[in-house]
Structure formats: C-alpha cells, structure tokens
Coordinates of C-alpha atoms in Angstrom, one line a residue:
M28 CA 10.3 2.3 -68.4
R29 CA 9.1 -1.3 -68.7
A30 CA 9.6 -3.3 -71.6
R31 CA 7.4 -3.1 -74.5
T32 CA 5.1 -5.9 -74.1
R33 CA 2.2 -7.7 -76.1
Y34 CA -1.1 -7.6 -74.5
T35 CA -4.5 -8.8 -76.8
V36 CA -7.7 -8.3 -74.8
P37 CA -10.2 -10.1 -76.4
A38 CA -12.4 -7.4 -78.8
V39 CA -15.1 -7.0 -77.0
A40 CA -13.6 -6.9 -73.7
L41 CA -12.5 -3.0 -72.8
G42 CA -13.7 0.3 -71.2
V43 CA -14.3 3.7 -70.7
L44 CA -13.2 6.8 -69.3
L45 CA -12.7 8.7 -65.9
A46 CA -9.7 7.8 -64.2
A47 CA -8.2 9.4 -60.3
S48 CA -5.8 9.2 -58.5
A49 CA -7.2 9.3 -54.9
C50 CA -4.8 11.2 -52.9
S51 CA -2.8 13.8 -55.6
A52 CA -4.0 14.6 -58.9
P53 CA -1.5 12.9 -61.9
G54 CA 1.1 15.6 -62.0
D55 CA 2.1 16.5 -58.5
S56 CA 5.7 14.7 -57.8
G57 CA 4.4 12.8 -54.6
S58 CA 3.7 10.2 -55.1
D59 CA 3.4 7.4 -59.7
K60 CA 0.5 5.1 -58.6
A61 CA -3.0 5.5 -58.4
D62 CA -3.8 5.6 -54.7
G63 CA -6.1 4.4 -52.4
S64 CA -9.3 2.0 -52.9
G65 CA -11.1 4.0 -54.2
P66 CA -12.4 3.7 -58.0
I67 CA -9.9 4.9 -61.0
E68 CA -10.5 8.1 -63.0
I69 CA -10.6 7.9 -65.7
A70 CA -12.5 11.1 -67.9
V71 CA -14.3 11.3 -71.5
V72 CA -14.4 14.9 -72.8
N73 CA -15.8 14.9 -76.1
A74 CA -19.3 17.1 -77.6
Q75 CA -22.0 15.9 -75.7
S76 CA -23.7 18.7 -77.4
G77 CA -23.8 21.5 -80.8
Q78 CA -22.6 20.1 -84.6
L79 CA -20.7 17.5 -83.0
A80 CA -22.7 15.9 -80.5
A81 CA -22.6 12.9 -82.4
L82 CA -19.3 12.2 -82.2
G83 CA -19.7 12.9 -78.5
D84 CA -22.1 10.4 -78.2
W85 CA -20.6 7.5 -79.8
E86 CA -16.7 8.0 -78.2
A87 CA -18.7 8.3 -75.0
K88 CA -20.9 5.4 -75.4
G89 CA -16.9 3.3 -76.8
A90 CA -15.2 4.1 -73.6
K91 CA -17.8 3.6 -71.4
L92 CA -18.4 -0.9 -72.7
A93 CA -15.0 -1.3 -72.5
V94 CA -14.9 -0.4 -68.7
D95 CA -18.3 -2.0 -67.9
E96 CA -16.5 -5.3 -69.1
W97 CA -13.6 -3.9 -67.3
N98 CA -15.3 -3.8 -64.0
K99 CA -17.7 -6.8 -64.3
K100 CA -13.7 -9.0 -64.7
G101 CA -13.1 -7.3 -61.4
G102 CA -11.7 -4.1 -62.5
I103 CA -7.7 -3.4 -61.9
D104 CA -6.1 -5.3 -58.9
G105 CA -10.1 -5.3 -57.5
R106 CA -10.3 -1.4 -58.1
K107 CA -12.9 -0.2 -60.0
I108 CA -13.2 1.6 -63.1
K109 CA -15.3 5.3 -63.0
V110 CA -15.7 7.3 -66.3
T111 CA -16.7 11.2 -66.1
V112 CA -18.2 12.5 -68.7
F113 CA -17.9 16.3 -69.9
D114 CA -19.2 18.3 -72.7
D115 CA -16.6 20.1 -74.5
Q116 CA -19.3 21.9 -77.2
G117 CA -16.1 21.0 -79.8
D118 CA -15.0 24.5 -78.4
P119 CA -11.8 24.5 -77.8
T120 CA -12.0 28.0 -75.3
T121 CA -14.0 25.4 -73.1
G122 CA -12.3 22.3 -73.2
T123 CA -9.1 24.2 -71.6
N124 CA -11.2 24.7 -69.1
I125 CA -12.0 21.7 -68.8
A126 CA -8.3 20.8 -69.0
R127 CA -7.9 23.0 -65.8
K128 CA -10.1 20.9 -63.6
L129 CA -8.9 18.1 -65.2
D130 CA -5.3 19.2 -63.5
N131 CA -7.7 20.0 -59.9
G132 CA -9.0 16.1 -59.8
N133 CA -7.4 13.2 -59.6
Y134 CA -8.2 12.1 -63.3
V135 CA -5.4 9.7 -64.1
A136 CA -6.1 9.7 -68.0
M137 CA -8.5 11.7 -70.8
I138 CA -10.1 10.1 -72.8
G139 CA -10.9 12.4 -76.3
T140 CA -11.6 15.0 -78.0
A141 CA -12.6 14.5 -81.1
E142 CA -11.8 17.5 -82.6
S143 CA -7.6 18.0 -82.6
A144 CA -8.5 22.0 -82.4
V145 CA -10.0 21.0 -78.8
T146 CA -7.6 18.6 -77.7
V147 CA -4.1 20.7 -79.5
A148 CA -6.0 23.6 -77.0
M149 CA -5.9 21.3 -73.7
A150 CA -2.6 19.7 -74.6
P151 CA -0.5 22.3 -72.8
I152 CA -2.1 21.7 -69.8
L153 CA -2.5 17.5 -70.0
Q154 CA 1.4 17.8 -70.2
Q155 CA 1.6 20.2 -66.9
A156 CA -0.7 17.8 -65.4
E157 CA 1.2 14.5 -66.5
I158 CA -2.3 13.3 -67.5
P159 CA -2.0 11.2 -70.4
N160 CA -4.3 12.1 -72.9
V161 CA -5.8 9.7 -75.9
T162 CA -7.0 10.9 -78.5
S163 CA -9.8 10.5 -81.3
G164 CA -8.5 13.9 -83.1
Q165 CA -6.4 12.7 -86.8
A166 CA -5.2 16.8 -87.6
T167 CA -1.0 16.7 -88.0
A168 CA -1.3 19.4 -85.6
L169 CA -1.4 17.0 -82.7
V170 CA 2.1 15.2 -83.7
E171 CA 3.6 18.8 -83.6
V172 CA 2.4 20.0 -80.7
K173 CA 5.1 17.0 -79.4
S174 CA 3.5 16.4 -76.1
P175 CA 4.7 13.2 -74.7
F176 CA 1.3 12.3 -73.0
L177 CA -0.3 12.4 -76.1
F178 CA -1.7 9.9 -78.2
L179 CA -4.2 9.2 -80.9
N180 CA -5.7 6.3 -81.6
G181 CA -6.1 6.9 -85.4
P182 CA -4.1 7.0 -88.0
T183 CA -3.5 11.1 -88.9
S184 CA -5.2 12.4 -92.0
T185 CA -1.6 11.6 -93.8
T186 CA -2.6 8.0 -94.0
Y187 CA -6.2 8.8 -94.3
D188 CA -6.2 10.9 -97.2
S189 CA -2.3 9.6 -98.4
T190 CA -4.8 5.8 -98.3
L191 CA -7.2 7.5 -100.7
A192 CA -5.4 9.9 -102.6
D193 CA -3.4 7.3 -104.2
Y194 CA -7.0 5.1 -104.8
L195 CA -8.5 8.1 -106.7
V196 CA -5.8 8.3 -109.2
T197 CA -4.0 4.9 -109.2
T198 CA -6.7 2.7 -109.1
K199 CA -9.9 5.2 -110.3
K200 CA -7.6 6.6 -112.6
F201 CA -8.8 10.1 -111.7
R202 CA -7.0 13.3 -112.9
K203 CA -9.2 16.2 -112.8
I204 CA -10.3 16.0 -108.8
A205 CA -12.4 19.6 -107.4
M206 CA -11.9 20.0 -103.5
I207 CA -14.1 21.8 -101.2
S208 CA -12.7 21.7 -96.7
N209 CA -14.0 23.8 -94.3
N210 CA -10.8 27.0 -92.6
G211 CA -11.3 24.5 -88.4
S212 CA -8.9 21.9 -87.5
Y213 CA -10.2 19.2 -89.5
G214 CA -10.6 20.6 -92.5
K215 CA -7.2 22.4 -92.8
G216 CA -5.8 19.2 -92.2
E217 CA -8.1 17.5 -94.5
H218 CA -6.7 19.8 -97.0
D219 CA -3.0 20.8 -96.6
A220 CA -3.0 15.9 -96.1
F221 CA -5.0 15.5 -99.3
T222 CA -3.0 18.3 -101.9
A223 CA 0.5 16.7 -100.4
A224 CA -0.5 13.6 -101.8
L225 CA -2.1 14.5 -105.1
K226 CA 1.1 16.8 -105.8
K227 CA 3.2 13.3 -105.3
S228 CA 0.8 12.0 -108.1
G229 CA 1.3 15.4 -110.1
I230 CA -2.1 16.2 -109.7
T231 CA -2.8 20.0 -108.6
P232 CA -6.0 20.1 -107.6
V233 CA -9.2 21.7 -110.9
S234 CA -11.2 24.2 -108.0
D235 CA -9.5 24.1 -104.8
Q236 CA -12.8 25.3 -102.3
V237 CA -12.8 27.3 -98.7
V238 CA -15.6 27.2 -97.0
T239 CA -16.1 28.2 -93.2
T240 CA -17.1 26.1 -90.3
D241 CA -20.6 27.3 -89.9
Q242 CA -21.8 28.1 -93.1
K243 CA -24.6 26.7 -94.5
D244 CA -25.5 27.6 -97.9
F245 CA -22.4 26.4 -100.5
S246 CA -23.9 27.0 -103.8
A247 CA -20.9 29.7 -104.9
S248 CA -18.2 26.9 -104.0
L249 CA -20.1 24.6 -105.7
S250 CA -20.9 26.1 -108.6
R251 CA -17.5 26.8 -108.8
I252 CA -16.6 23.4 -108.8
R253 CA -19.4 22.5 -111.1
Q254 CA -18.1 24.9 -114.3
S255 CA -14.4 22.9 -113.6
K256 CA -15.5 19.1 -114.6
P257 CA -13.7 17.3 -112.7
D258 CA -13.9 13.7 -112.1
A259 CA -14.4 13.4 -108.2
I260 CA -14.9 15.8 -105.4
F261 CA -12.6 15.7 -102.4
L262 CA -14.5 16.2 -98.9
G263 CA -12.4 18.3 -96.2
A264 CA -15.3 18.7 -93.6
E265 CA -17.2 16.9 -90.4
E266 CA -19.8 14.7 -90.8
V267 CA -23.4 17.1 -90.8
Q268 CA -21.5 20.0 -93.1
A269 CA -20.0 17.0 -95.9
G270 CA -23.5 15.9 -95.8
L271 CA -24.5 19.2 -96.2
I272 CA -22.3 20.0 -99.0
V273 CA -23.8 16.5 -101.1
K274 CA -27.3 17.4 -100.9
Q275 CA -26.6 20.5 -102.0
A276 CA -24.5 18.9 -104.8
R277 CA -26.9 17.1 -105.7
D278 CA -29.5 19.5 -106.7
L279 CA -27.1 21.1 -108.5
G280 CA -26.9 18.6 -111.3
I281 CA -23.3 17.5 -110.2
K282 CA -22.6 14.0 -110.0
V283 CA -19.7 13.0 -110.2
P284 CA -18.6 11.0 -107.0
F285 CA -17.5 12.8 -103.4
A286 CA -14.1 11.1 -102.0
G287 CA -12.8 11.7 -97.9
A288 CA -12.3 9.8 -95.0
A289 CA -13.3 9.4 -91.1
P290 CA -16.3 11.7 -91.4
Q291 CA -18.0 10.4 -95.0
G292 CA -18.1 6.3 -93.0
T293 CA -20.9 7.3 -90.6
P294 CA -24.4 7.0 -90.3
V295 CA -24.8 11.1 -90.0
F296 CA -22.5 11.3 -93.0
I297 CA -25.4 9.1 -94.7
E298 CA -28.8 10.3 -92.8
T299 CA -27.6 14.2 -93.6
A300 CA -27.0 13.7 -97.5
G301 CA -29.5 11.2 -98.1
A302 CA -28.5 7.6 -98.8
A303 CA -29.2 8.3 -102.5
N304 CA -26.9 12.0 -102.2
A305 CA -24.2 9.6 -100.6
A306 CA -24.2 6.9 -103.0
D307 CA -20.8 6.0 -104.8
T308 CA -18.8 8.0 -102.3
I309 CA -15.5 7.0 -102.0
V310 CA -14.8 6.8 -98.0
S311 CA -10.5 6.4 -96.6
S312 CA -10.4 4.2 -92.9
P313 CA -9.1 1.8 -90.2
Y314 CA -12.4 1.1 -89.1
L315 CA -14.7 0.3 -92.7
S316 CA -18.0 -1.5 -91.1
N317 CA -18.8 -4.1 -88.0
E318 CA -18.2 -6.6 -90.6
I319 CA -14.6 -6.3 -91.4
S320 CA -13.8 -9.0 -88.6
D321 CA -14.9 -11.2 -85.2
A322 CA -13.1 -8.6 -82.8
S323 CA -15.4 -6.0 -84.7
R324 CA -18.9 -8.6 -84.7
A325 CA -18.2 -9.1 -80.9
F326 CA -18.4 -5.0 -80.5
A327 CA -21.2 -4.0 -82.4
T328 CA -23.2 -7.4 -81.2
A329 CA -22.2 -6.1 -77.7
Y330 CA -22.5 -2.2 -78.1
K331 CA -26.0 -2.8 -79.3
A332 CA -26.8 -5.0 -76.4
K333 CA -25.8 -2.4 -73.9
Y334 CA -27.2 1.3 -76.0
N335 CA -29.6 -0.6 -78.7
K336 CA -27.9 1.2 -81.6
D337 CA -25.6 0.3 -84.3
A338 CA -21.9 0.8 -83.3
E339 CA -19.4 3.0 -85.9
L340 CA -15.6 3.9 -86.3
H341 CA -16.3 6.6 -83.8
G342 CA -17.4 4.3 -80.7
A343 CA -14.5 1.4 -82.1
K344 CA -12.2 4.4 -81.5
A345 CA -12.3 5.1 -77.9
Y346 CA -13.2 1.5 -77.0
D347 CA -9.6 0.8 -78.5
G348 CA -8.8 3.9 -77.0
T349 CA -9.7 3.2 -72.8
N350 CA -8.8 -0.8 -73.4
I351 CA -5.1 0.7 -74.6
V352 CA -5.0 2.8 -71.2
L353 CA -6.5 -0.1 -68.5
T354 CA -4.2 -1.9 -69.9
A355 CA -1.1 0.1 -69.5
L356 CA -2.3 1.0 -66.4
K357 CA -3.1 -3.0 -65.5
N358 CA 0.6 -3.7 -66.3
S359 CA 2.0 -0.9 -65.0
G360 CA 1.1 -1.5 -61.7
L361 CA -1.7 1.8 -61.7
A362 CA 1.1 4.0 -62.3
T363 CA -0.1 7.3 -63.3
G364 CA 1.7 10.5 -64.9
K365 CA 4.5 10.3 -66.7
K366 CA 5.2 6.0 -65.7
L367 CA 1.6 5.7 -67.8
A368 CA 2.6 7.6 -70.4
D369 CA 5.0 5.7 -70.6
E370 CA 3.5 2.3 -70.4
I371 CA 0.8 2.8 -72.9
R372 CA 3.7 3.7 -75.6
A373 CA 5.0 0.4 -74.8
T374 CA 1.8 -1.3 -74.7
K375 CA 0.9 -3.1 -79.0
Y376 CA -2.7 -3.3 -79.0
D377 CA -4.9 -6.0 -81.0
G378 CA -7.6 -2.9 -81.5
L379 CA -10.5 -2.8 -83.9
L380 CA -8.9 -0.7 -85.9
G381 CA -5.7 -2.9 -86.3
D382 CA -2.4 -4.0 -84.8
F383 CA -1.1 -0.4 -82.8
A384 CA 2.1 0.3 -81.8
Y385 CA 2.8 3.6 -80.5
D386 CA 6.4 5.3 -81.8
E387 CA 7.7 8.6 -80.1
T388 CA 4.8 11.3 -82.2
G389 CA 2.4 9.3 -80.6
V390 CA 0.6 7.3 -83.5
G391 CA 0.4 4.2 -83.0
I392 CA -2.3 2.8 -86.3
F393 CA -1.0 3.8 -90.3
E394 CA -2.7 2.3 -92.4
T395 CA -6.4 2.2 -93.9
T396 CA -8.8 1.1 -96.3
I397 CA -10.7 1.9 -99.0
G398 CA -14.3 1.7 -98.6
V399 CA -17.2 2.4 -101.1
I400 CA -20.9 3.8 -99.7
K401 CA -24.1 1.4 -101.3
D402 CA -27.4 1.2 -100.2
G403 CA -27.0 3.5 -97.5
K404 CA -24.1 1.0 -95.5
L405 CA -20.0 1.9 -96.4
S406 CA -18.4 -1.6 -97.2
A407 CA -15.4 -2.7 -99.1
A408 CA -14.1 -1.4 -102.5
Q409 CA -13.9 -4.4 -104.8

C-alpha cells in the first residue's frame, strides 16, 4: 500500500464513470493494472428512471463533468476515461444484476448508487469482483457491510442527524419534536440515527410516524402529528415523498418547521412541496449551495455551461467521488482491484464537500452544516 499522499485537484477538474481493464475483470488475480492502451472504463450506476431518477441524473452529470475535465487534460497516462451509465431503477434486484454485468466486464471502478439499499445489495458481488465502489448513499448499513471496496462520498446518517438534532435542541431550544419517516433503507437509517441523536439530548419524540416508501396519502400520520403539537417535525424520506408530506402538512394547517438531511436541500424537494410550503425547512448538509466556496462556484459554473442546469449536492458528491477514483488511478499507475481500493483509502482529497480522509470503515467526510430554506433557496442558517 502506498504511503498516504495529499493530492488536491482544482475543484472544477474532475470526472465520471465507467472504467475498464482491457484483458481481464478487475477482480481477476492475473493482473493488478488496467491493462492495454484503450479507454479506462468506469461505471456509473444510479436510477435513471422512476421516482429517484432526478438523483441519478444529477449524479451522472457530476461524474461525467469530472471525467470530461480529466480527458481534456489528456486522461491518465495518455489514456482516455470512458463512462458508462447503468439504470438501477432504484431497485436492489436490478442493482445486483448490474453488479454481475460489471463483474463480467472490464470496469475498474463504480460510482453510485445514491440509494443505500441498492448499494448494499450490490456490495457482496463487487467485493468478490474486487471492483471499488464510491457510493452516494448515507445509511449506516453501508458501513455495516464492512467491505474494503466500498467507500462513501459523503457523511453517514449519523453525522447528518447528530448535527441536525444538536441544532434543533441546543440552538433552537425545541423540546417537542415529531418524526415522520419511511420504511425504506434511507428512511430507516434516518429514523434510527435521528432517534439516537435525540436520546443523547434526553429528548423522546412526541410522535413517531412510519409510512411506506410508495405511500402518497399521509393525512392519518400528519393528523396524529398535529395532535402532538410539536415545535418541529423531522423528515426521513427522499425528495419527492418528503415534498408531498410537507405540502399535505401545510394543507392540514401544520405550520411548524420541518427538518431533515440531504433530500430536503434539493430543488426537487422544494418544487414538490412548493417554495412557500418548504420555507423555514432546516437542513443538515455538507454542501448547502453553489456559493459556499470558490471551488463550488467554479464547479457550478462548469456544470451550468455543460448542462444548462444548476448544480446541487448530488452532482457535487458524484463529482468528488469520481475525482477521488481518478486521482487514485493516477497515483497508483492505473492499479485495479485491491491495490486501487487501497489507494482510494490512502488518498486525501480537498473536495467540494470538504477534506476527504478515509478511515477503515470507508467513510471520508465527518461534518455537515445547517441551512434553512428561504424564498425557495437553501442558505446557511444565521
């Protein structure tokens, strides 16, 4: 394993997904280098259809932007990087089928997925194939997999929700906090992490409602929450469902602020809820906006120029994750398999989300900040 090196890429120079070793699958014991002179193939796996398609689109764009910037500079050792995008539909079974395709192909690494349950389902196959995977999921279940080939390009739910709970209890002085989360991998992870964080502050939720991932009518759960007269309501659901919950809550006359993590900081959440309904939502995130630094502004400018759309957290996460993989490939002389995974873990990277330094669990970022939605935009809490 190489000694730890610090490699800082200008925040706007990164790449995306689909890497391949030309002769054998990355996990084959016959070679630990990306063999041949053809393109280096990286796979990007995310939902490109269904309810989570917006996340997959953001991530694919962020990864591709990073790859394009590397390719414009000559690629790695004179070889171009090729990205292939796979649609997992947000479904674990589809994800495992894609993992088998990657195992049978020449992909040196995978970027994705944003859905923790899909990533967890794929992890054993990717570990056996020795294909490093940088995921945008945040559920603690990802760490519990204990795969040396699985890395997170953001914090876990524990970090998101401990920061959020501390702000609600210590800064806002809220004592009556209600919760509504779904029973999917993301919702369960958020529920458990936030409940644990509240417990440390001596707080028990005044109402704890769990809905299904495909549920669209939340009137019964919201009525129970309304009866508990909370100071704030925690949201443990993805963008679209969380937006519907907030919209229906406002229709029922619930006026207290909502609070949540990454999904609540996205344009899809705000558009689904409606800007007026989403106002005052409190968000814990490592990337509050495109204005947090010179690097984020440069990234957002490049993203806008390429796609004519505004960048946001998930695009930034994939951009960081792709750059980390490509940096490790460069530093290792195009190593694959375990050697590439070791190099990813050894790479310290100054990214859009912060300073990445991976530990043995595969987590490299351990901080978030608090933002509040005002006039349809998320900005730092005052």
